[in-house]
mmCIF file of C-alpha atoms in Angstrom:
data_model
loop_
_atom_site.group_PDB
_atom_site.id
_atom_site.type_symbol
_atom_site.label_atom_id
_atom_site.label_comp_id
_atom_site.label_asym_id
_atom_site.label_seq_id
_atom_site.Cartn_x
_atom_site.Cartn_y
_atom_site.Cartn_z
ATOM 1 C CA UNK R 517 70.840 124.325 121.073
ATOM 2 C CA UNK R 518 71.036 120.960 119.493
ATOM 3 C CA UNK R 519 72.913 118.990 116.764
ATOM 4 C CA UNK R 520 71.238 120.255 113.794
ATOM 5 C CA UNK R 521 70.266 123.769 114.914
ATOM 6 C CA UNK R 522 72.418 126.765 113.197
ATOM 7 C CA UNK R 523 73.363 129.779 115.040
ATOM 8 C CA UNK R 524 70.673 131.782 114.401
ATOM 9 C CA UNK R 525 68.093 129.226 115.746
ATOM 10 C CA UNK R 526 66.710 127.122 112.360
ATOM 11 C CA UNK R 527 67.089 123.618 112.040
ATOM 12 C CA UNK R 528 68.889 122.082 109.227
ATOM 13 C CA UNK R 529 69.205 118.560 108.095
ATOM 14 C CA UNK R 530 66.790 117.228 111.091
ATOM 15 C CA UNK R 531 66.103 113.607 110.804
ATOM 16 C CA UNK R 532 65.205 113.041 114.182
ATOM 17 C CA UNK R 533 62.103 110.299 114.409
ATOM 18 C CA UNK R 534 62.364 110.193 110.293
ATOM 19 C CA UNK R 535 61.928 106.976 108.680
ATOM 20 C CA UNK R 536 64.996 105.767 106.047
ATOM 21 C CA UNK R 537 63.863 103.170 103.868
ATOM 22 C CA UNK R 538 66.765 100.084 102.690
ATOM 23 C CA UNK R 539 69.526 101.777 100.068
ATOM 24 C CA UNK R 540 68.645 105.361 101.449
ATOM 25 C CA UNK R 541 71.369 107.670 102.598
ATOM 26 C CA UNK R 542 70.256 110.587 105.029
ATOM 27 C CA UNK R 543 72.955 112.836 106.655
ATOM 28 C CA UNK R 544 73.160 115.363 109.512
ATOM 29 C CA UNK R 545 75.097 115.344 113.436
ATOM 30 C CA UNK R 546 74.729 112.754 115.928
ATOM 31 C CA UNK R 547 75.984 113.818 119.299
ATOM 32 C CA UNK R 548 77.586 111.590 121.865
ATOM 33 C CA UNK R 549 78.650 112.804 125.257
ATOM 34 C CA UNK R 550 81.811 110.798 125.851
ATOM 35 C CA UNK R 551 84.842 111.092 127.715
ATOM 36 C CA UNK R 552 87.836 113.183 125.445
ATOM 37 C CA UNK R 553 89.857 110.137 125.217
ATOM 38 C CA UNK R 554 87.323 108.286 123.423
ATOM 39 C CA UNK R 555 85.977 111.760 121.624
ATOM 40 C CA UNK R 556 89.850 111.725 119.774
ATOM 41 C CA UNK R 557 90.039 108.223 119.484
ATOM 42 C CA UNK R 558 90.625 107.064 115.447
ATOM 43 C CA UNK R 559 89.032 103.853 115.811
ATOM 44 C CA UNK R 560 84.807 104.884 116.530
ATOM 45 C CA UNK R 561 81.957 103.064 115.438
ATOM 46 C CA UNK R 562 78.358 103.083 116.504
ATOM 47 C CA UNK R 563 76.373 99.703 116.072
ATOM 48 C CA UNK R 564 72.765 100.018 115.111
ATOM 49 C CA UNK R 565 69.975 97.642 114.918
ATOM 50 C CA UNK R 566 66.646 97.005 112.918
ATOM 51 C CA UNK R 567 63.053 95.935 113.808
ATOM 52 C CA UNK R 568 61.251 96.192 117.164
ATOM 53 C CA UNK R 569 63.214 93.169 118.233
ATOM 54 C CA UNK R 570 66.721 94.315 116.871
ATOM 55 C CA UNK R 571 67.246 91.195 115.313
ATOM 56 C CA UNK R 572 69.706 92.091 112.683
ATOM 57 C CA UNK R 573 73.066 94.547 113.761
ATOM 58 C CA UNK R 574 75.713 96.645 111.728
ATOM 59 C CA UNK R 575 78.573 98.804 112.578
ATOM 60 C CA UNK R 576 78.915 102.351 111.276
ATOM 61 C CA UNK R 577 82.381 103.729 111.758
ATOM 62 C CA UNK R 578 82.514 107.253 112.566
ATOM 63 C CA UNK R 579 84.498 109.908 111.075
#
C-alpha cells in the first residue's frame, strides 16, 4: 500500500516523478517515517530544493 493508494487498490492524486511548473499547486500525501515525538510535533516543515544543483531552498511547513 502506499500514500496515494485507496483501499480498494487505485491510485488517487499520484504525483510521484510529475513535473510542477513555477505558480502551480499539486496536492496529495507525502509519507515520512519518523519517530512519534516528531510525528505530533506542531512545529514541521520540509525544505525542498530546485535544479540539479539545488541551488535555490524553501521551507514548506506541514500541517
Amino acid at each position: 500500500m502506499s500514500a496515494n493508494q485507496k483501499e480498494d487498490g487505485s491510485i488517487d492524486n499520484s504525483f510521484f516523478m510529475q513535473d510542477l511548473n513555477p505558480g502551480s499547486e499539486m496536492s496529495g500525501r507525502i509519507v515520512f517515517d519518523v519517530p512519534e515525538d516528531v510525528a505530533n510535533s506542531s512545529d514541521l516543515k520540509v525544505q525542498v530544493q530546485t535544479g540539479a544543483f539545488g541551488t535555490e531552498t524553501e521551507n514548506i511547513n506541514l500541517k
